[in-house]
PDB file of C-alpha atoms in Angstrom:
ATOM      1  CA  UNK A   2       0.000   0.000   0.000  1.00 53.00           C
ATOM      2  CA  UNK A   3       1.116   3.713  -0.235  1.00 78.00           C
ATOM      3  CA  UNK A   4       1.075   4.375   3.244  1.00 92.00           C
ATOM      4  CA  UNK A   5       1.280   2.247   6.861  1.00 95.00           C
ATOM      5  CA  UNK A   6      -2.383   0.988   7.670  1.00 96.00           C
ATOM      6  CA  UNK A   7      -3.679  -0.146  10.827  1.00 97.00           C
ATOM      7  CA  UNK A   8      -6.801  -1.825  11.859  1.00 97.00           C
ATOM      8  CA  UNK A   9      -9.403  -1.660  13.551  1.00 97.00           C
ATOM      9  CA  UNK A  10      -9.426   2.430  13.733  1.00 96.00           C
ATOM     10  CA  UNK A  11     -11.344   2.501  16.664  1.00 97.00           C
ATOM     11  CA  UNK A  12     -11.815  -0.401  19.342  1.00 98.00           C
ATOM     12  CA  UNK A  13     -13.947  -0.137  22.362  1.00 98.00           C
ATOM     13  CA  UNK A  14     -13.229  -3.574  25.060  1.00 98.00           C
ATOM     14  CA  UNK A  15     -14.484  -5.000  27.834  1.00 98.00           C
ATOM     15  CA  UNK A  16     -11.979  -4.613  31.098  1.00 98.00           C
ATOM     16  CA  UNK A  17     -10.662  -7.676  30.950  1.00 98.00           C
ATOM     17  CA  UNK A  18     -10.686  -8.694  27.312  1.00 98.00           C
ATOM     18  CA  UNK A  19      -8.288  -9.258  25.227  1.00 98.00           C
ATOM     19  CA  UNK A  20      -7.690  -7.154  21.590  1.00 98.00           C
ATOM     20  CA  UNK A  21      -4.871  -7.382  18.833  1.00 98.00           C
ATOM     21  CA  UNK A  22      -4.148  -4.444  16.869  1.00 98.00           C
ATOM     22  CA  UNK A  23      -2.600  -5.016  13.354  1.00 98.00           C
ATOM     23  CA  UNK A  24      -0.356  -2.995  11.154  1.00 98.00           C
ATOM     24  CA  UNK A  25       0.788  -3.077   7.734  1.00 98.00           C
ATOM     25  CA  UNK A  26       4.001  -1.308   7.549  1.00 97.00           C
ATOM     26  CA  UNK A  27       5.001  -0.049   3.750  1.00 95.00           C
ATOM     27  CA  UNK A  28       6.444  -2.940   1.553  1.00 94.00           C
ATOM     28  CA  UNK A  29      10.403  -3.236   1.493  1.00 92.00           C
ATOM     29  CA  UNK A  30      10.409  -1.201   5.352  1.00 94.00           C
ATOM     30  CA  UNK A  31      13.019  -3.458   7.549  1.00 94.00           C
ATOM     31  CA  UNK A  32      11.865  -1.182  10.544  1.00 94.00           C
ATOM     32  CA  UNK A  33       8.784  -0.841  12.975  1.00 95.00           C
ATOM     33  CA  UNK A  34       7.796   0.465  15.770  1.00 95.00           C
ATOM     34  CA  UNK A  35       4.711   0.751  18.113  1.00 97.00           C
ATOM     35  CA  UNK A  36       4.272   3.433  20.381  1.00 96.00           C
ATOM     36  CA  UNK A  37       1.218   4.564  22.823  1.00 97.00           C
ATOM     37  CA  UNK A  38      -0.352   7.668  22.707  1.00 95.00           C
ATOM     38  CA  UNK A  39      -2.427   9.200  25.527  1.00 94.00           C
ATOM     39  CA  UNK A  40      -4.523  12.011  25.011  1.00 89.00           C
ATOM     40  CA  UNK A  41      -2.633  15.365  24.936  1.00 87.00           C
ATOM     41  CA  UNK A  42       0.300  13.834  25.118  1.00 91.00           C
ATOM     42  CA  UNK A  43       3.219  13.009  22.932  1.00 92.00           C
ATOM     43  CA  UNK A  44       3.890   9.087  22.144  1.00 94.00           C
ATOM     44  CA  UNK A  45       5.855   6.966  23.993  1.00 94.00           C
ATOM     45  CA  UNK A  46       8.167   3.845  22.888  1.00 93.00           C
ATOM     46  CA  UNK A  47       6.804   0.078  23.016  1.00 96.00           C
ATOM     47  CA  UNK A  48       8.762  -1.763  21.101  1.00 95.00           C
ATOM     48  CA  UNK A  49      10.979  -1.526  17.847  1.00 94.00           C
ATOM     49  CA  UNK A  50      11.687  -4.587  15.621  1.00 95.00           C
ATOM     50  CA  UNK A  51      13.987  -4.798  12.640  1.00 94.00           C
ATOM     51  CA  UNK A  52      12.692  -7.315   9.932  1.00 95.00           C
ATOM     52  CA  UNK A  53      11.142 -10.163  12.285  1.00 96.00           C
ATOM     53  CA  UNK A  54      13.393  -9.408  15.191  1.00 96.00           C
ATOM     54  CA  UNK A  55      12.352  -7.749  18.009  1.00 96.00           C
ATOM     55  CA  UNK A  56      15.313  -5.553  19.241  1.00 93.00           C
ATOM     56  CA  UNK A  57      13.552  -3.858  21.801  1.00 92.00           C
ATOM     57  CA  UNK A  58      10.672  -4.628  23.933  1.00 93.00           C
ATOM     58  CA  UNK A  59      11.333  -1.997  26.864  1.00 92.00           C
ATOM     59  CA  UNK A  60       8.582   0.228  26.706  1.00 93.00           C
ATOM     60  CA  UNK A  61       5.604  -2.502  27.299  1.00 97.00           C
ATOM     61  CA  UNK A  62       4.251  -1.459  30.410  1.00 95.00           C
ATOM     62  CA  UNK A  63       3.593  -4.883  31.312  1.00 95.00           C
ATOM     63  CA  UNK A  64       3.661  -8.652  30.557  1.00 96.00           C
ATOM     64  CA  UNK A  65      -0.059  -8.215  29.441  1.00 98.00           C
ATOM     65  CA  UNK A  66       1.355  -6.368  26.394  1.00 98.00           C
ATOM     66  CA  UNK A  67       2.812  -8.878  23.730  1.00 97.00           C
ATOM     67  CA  UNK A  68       4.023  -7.461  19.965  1.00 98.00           C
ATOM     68  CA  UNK A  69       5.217 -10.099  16.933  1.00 98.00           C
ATOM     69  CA  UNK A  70       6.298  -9.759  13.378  1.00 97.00           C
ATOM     70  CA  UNK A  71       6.712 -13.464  12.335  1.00 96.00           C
ATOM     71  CA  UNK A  72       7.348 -12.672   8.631  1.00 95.00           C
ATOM     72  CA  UNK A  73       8.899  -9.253   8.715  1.00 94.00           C
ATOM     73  CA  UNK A  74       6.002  -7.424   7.504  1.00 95.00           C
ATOM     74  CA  UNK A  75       2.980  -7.310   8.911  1.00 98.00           C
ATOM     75  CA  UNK A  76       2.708  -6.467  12.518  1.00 98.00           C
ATOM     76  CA  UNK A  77       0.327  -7.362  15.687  1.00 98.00           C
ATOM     77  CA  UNK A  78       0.175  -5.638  19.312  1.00 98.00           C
ATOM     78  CA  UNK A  79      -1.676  -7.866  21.456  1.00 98.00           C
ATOM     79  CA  UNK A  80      -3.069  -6.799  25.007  1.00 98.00           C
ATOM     80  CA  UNK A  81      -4.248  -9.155  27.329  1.00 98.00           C
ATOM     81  CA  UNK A  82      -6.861  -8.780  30.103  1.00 98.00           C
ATOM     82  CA  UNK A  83      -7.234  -5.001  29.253  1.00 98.00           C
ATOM     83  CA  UNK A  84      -7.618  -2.271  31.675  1.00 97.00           C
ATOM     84  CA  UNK A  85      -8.484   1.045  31.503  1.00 96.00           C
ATOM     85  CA  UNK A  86      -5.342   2.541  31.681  1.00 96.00           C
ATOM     86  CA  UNK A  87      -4.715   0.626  28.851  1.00 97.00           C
ATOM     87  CA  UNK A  88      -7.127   2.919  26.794  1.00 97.00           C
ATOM     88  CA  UNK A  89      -4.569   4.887  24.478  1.00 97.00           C
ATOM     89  CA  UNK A  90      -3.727   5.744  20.812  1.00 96.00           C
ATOM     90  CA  UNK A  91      -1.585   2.466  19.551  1.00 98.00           C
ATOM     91  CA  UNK A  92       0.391   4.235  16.838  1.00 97.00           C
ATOM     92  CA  UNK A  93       2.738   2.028  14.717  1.00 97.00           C
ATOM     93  CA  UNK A  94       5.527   3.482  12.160  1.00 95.00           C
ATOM     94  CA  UNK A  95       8.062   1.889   9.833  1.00 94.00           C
ATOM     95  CA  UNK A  96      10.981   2.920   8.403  1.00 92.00           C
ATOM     96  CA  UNK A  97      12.918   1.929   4.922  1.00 89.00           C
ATOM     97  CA  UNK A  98      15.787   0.906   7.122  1.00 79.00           C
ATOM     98  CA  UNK A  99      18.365   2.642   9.397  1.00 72.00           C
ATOM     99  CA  UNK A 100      15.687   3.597  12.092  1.00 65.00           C
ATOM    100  CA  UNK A 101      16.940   7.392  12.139  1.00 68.00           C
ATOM    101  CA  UNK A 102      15.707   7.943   8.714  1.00 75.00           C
ATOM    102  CA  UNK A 103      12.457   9.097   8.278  1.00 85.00           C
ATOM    103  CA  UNK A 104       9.469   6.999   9.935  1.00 90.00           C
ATOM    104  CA  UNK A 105       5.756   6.848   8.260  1.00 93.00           C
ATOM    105  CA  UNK A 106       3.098   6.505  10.652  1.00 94.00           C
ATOM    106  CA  UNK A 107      -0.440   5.115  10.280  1.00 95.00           C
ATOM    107  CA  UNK A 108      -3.606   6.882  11.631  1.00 94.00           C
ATOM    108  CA  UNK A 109      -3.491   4.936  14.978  1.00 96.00           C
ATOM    109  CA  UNK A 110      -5.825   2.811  16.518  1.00 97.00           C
ATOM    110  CA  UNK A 111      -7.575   4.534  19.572  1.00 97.00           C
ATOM    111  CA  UNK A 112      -8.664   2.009  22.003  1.00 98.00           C
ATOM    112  CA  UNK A 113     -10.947   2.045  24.699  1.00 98.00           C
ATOM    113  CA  UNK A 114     -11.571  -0.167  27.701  1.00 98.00           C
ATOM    114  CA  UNK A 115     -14.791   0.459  29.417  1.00 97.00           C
TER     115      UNK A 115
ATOM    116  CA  UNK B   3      17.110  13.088  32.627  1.00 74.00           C
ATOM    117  CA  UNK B   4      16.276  12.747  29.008  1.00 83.00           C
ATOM    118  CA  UNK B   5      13.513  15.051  28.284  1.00 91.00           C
ATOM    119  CA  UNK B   6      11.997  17.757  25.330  1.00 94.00           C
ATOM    120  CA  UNK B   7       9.449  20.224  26.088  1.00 96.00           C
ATOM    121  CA  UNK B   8       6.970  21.985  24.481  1.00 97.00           C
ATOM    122  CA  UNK B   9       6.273  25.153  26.370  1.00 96.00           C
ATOM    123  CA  UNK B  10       3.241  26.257  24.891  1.00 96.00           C
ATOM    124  CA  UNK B  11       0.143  24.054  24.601  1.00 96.00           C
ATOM    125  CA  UNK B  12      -0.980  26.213  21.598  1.00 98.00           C
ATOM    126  CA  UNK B  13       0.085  29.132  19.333  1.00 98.00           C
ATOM    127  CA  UNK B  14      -1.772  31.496  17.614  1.00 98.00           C
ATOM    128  CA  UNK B  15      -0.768  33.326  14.579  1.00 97.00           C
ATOM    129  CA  UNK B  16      -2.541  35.121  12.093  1.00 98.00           C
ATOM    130  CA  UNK B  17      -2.269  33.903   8.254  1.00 98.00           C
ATOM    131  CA  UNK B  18       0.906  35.448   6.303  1.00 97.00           C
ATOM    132  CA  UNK B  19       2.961  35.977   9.990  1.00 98.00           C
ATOM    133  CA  UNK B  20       6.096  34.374  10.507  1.00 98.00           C
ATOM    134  CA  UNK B  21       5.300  31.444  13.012  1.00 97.00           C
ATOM    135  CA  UNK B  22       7.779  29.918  15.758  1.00 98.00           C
ATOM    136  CA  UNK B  23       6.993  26.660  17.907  1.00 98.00           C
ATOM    137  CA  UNK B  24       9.605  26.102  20.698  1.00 98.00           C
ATOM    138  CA  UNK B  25      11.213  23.081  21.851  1.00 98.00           C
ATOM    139  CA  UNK B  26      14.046  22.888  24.375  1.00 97.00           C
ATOM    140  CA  UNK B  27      15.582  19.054  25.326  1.00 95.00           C
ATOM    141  CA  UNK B  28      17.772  17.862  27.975  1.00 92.00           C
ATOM    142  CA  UNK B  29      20.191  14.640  26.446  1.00 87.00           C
ATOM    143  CA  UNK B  30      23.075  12.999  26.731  1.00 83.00           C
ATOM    144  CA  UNK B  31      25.727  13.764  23.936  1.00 82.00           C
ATOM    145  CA  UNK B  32      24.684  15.025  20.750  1.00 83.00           C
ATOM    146  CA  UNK B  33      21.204  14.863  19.818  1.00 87.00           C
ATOM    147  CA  UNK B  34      19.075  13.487  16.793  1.00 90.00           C
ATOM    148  CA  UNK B  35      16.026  15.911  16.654  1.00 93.00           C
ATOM    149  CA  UNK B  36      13.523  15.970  15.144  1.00 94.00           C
ATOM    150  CA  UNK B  37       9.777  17.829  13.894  1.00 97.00           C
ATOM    151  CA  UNK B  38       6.664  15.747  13.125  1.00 96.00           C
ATOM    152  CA  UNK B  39       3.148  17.267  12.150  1.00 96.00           C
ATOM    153  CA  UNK B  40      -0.298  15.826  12.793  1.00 94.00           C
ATOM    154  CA  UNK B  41      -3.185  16.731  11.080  1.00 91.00           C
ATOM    155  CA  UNK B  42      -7.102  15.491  12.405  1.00 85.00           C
ATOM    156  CA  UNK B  43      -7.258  12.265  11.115  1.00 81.00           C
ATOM    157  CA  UNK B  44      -4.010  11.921   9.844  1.00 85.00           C
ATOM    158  CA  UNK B  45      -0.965   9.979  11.096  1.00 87.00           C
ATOM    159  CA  UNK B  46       2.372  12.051  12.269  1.00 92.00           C
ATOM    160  CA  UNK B  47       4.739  13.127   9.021  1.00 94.00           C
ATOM    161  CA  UNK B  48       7.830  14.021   9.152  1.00 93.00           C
ATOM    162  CA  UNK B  49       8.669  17.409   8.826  1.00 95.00           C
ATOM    163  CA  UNK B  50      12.559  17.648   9.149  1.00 95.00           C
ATOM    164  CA  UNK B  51      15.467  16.312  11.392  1.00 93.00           C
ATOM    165  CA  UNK B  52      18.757  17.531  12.391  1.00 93.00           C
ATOM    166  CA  UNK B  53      21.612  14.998  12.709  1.00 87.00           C
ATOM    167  CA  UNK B  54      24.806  17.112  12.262  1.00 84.00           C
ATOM    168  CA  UNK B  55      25.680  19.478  10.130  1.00 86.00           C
ATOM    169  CA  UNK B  56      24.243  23.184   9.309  1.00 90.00           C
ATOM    170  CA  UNK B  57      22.513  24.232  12.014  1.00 93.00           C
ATOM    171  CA  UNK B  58      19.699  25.487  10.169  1.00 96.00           C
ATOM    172  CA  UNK B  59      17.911  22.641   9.106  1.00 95.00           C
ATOM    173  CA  UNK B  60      15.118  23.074   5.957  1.00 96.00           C
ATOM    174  CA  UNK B  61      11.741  20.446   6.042  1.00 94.00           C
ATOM    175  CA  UNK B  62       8.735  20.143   3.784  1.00 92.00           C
ATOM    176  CA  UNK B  63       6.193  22.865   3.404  1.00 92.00           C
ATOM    177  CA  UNK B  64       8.411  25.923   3.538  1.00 95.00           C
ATOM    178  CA  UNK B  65       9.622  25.081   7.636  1.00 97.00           C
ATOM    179  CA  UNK B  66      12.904  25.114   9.019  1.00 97.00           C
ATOM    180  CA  UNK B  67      14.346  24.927  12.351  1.00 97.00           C
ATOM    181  CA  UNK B  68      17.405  26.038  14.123  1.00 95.00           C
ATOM    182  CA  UNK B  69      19.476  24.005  16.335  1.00 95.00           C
ATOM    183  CA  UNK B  70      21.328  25.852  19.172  1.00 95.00           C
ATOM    184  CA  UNK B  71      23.454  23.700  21.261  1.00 92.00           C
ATOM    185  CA  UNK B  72      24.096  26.453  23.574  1.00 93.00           C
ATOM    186  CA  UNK B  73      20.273  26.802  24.391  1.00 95.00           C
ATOM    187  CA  UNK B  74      19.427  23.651  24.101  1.00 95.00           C
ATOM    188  CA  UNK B  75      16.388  24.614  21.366  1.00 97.00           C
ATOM    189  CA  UNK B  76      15.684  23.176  18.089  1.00 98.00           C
ATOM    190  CA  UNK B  77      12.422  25.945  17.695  1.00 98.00           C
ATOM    191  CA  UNK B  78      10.454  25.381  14.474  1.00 98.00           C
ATOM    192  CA  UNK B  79       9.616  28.429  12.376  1.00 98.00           C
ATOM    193  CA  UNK B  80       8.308  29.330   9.205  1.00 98.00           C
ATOM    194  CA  UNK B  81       8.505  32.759   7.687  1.00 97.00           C
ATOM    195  CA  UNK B  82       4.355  33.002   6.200  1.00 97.00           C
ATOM    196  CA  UNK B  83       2.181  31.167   8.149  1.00 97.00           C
ATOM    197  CA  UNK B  84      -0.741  29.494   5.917  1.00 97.00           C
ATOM    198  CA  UNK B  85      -4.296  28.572   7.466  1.00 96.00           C
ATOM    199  CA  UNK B  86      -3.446  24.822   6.248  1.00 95.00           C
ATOM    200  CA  UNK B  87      -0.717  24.984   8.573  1.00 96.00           C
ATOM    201  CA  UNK B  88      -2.905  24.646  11.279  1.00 97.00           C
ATOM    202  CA  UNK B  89      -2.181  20.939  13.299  1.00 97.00           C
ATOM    203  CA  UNK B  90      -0.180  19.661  16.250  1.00 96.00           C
ATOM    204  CA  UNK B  91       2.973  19.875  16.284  1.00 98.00           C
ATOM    205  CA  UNK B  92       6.013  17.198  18.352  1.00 97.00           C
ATOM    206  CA  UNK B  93       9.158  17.533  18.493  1.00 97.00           C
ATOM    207  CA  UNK B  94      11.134  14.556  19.436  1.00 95.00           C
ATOM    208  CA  UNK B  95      14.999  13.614  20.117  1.00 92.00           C
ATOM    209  CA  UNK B  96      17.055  10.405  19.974  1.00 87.00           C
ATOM    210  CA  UNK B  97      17.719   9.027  23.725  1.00 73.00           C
ATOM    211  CA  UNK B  98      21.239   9.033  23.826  1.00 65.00           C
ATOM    212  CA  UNK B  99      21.200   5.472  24.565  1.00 69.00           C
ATOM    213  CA  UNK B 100      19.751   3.863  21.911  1.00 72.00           C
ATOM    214  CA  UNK B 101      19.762   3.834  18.345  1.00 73.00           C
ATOM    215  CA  UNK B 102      16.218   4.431  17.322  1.00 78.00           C
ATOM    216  CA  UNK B 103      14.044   5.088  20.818  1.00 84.00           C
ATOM    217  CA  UNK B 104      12.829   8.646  20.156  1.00 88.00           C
ATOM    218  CA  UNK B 105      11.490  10.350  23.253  1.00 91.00           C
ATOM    219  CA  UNK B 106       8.663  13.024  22.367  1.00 94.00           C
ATOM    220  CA  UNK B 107       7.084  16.081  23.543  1.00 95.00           C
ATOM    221  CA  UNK B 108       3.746  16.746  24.512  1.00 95.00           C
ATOM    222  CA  UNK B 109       2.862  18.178  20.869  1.00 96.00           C
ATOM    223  CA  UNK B 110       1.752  22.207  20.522  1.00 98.00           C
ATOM    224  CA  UNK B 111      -1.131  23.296  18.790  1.00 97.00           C
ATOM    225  CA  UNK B 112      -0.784  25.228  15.770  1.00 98.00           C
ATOM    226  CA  UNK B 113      -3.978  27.733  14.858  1.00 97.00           C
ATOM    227  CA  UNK B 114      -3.518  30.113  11.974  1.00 97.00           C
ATOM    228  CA  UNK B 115      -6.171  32.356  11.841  1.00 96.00           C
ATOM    229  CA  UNK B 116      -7.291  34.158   8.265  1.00 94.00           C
TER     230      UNK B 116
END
């Protein structure tokens, strides 16, 4: 696609369920990243992968929060047992390659625990 | 501490103005910096980055911003402001310990007024 896509755009849970949020980075981009977003403020770091590695993992908040890239490409955030502080802006951007270059981010996908 | 701030929540300028949105950061040895724009509805884009180099740095849509070490500031200007300019603003800077982890302001509200 022309631009990094993620799905669903909007997800409203259950405390206590669990969702997976997907992205579709732009074809040929070696990195990605996922970062959370709460409102009126700037994001902050989950996790980075290169290719199907994940490099980085630091910024989960907790063991609930799981992230994979099995084939290099596309991309799933999973939260377990969500909570309301869970309820965010999951924004995911990829890069062509050297991670300092210039990252294209999708819309986001604002999630909501009730 | 690693940190950037944004010290105003919003700017106002009226269309054809010259515009400036501040950002100050506290890092480790020499920063990555960089500008990202968000539009409603829109994911971030890149606007421009400064690695090394000139210390006026020039970004899409007519902006620029100045790095100065001294002060600590990479402020974003641009010389006419244009109603479509109108967004939120981040600026963001590599944590000195890692290669790719960007650590981001809270974002600044841009409103150009006709």
């Amino acid at each position: 696609g022309a631009g990094v896509s993620q799905s669903p755009r909007y997800k409203v849970a259950k405390r206590g369920q669990d969702v997976a949020l997907r992205c579709d980075p732009i074809s040929g981009h070696v990195s990605l990243f996922w970062y959370q977003q709460a409102l009126g403020q700037g994001p902050e770091f989950l996790t980075y992968f290169q290719n199907e590695a994940q490099l980085d993992k630091s910024g989960l908040p907790s063991d609930r929060f799981f992230a994979e890239r099995p084939e290099g490409s596309v991309s799933t955030l999973k939260i377990q047992r969500t909570q309301q502080e869970d309820s965010a802006v999951y924004l995911c951007a990829s890069s062509l390659t050297n991670p300092n270059t210039e990252a294209f981010f999708g819309q986001g996908t604002r999630l909501t625990v009730v | 501490a690693q940190s950037v701030a944004q010290p105003e929540d919003q700017v106002n300028v009226a269309e054809g103005n010259p515009l400036t949105v501040k950002c100050t950061y506290s890092v480790s040895g020499n920063p990555y910096l960089f500008w990202y724009v968000q539009y409603p509805n829109r994911g971030l884009q890149f606007l421009l980055k400064y690695i090394t180099g000139d210390n006026l740095v020039k970004g899409s849509y007519g902006f620029e911003a100045e790095f100065n070490k001294s002060q600590t500031s990479f402020h974003l200007k641009k010389p006419s402001a244009l109603v479509s300019d109108s967004a939120l603003y981040f600026c963001a800077v590599r944590d000195a310990g890692s290669n790719y982890q960007l650590i981001w302001g809270a974002g600044t509200k841009l409103i150009i007024k006709p």
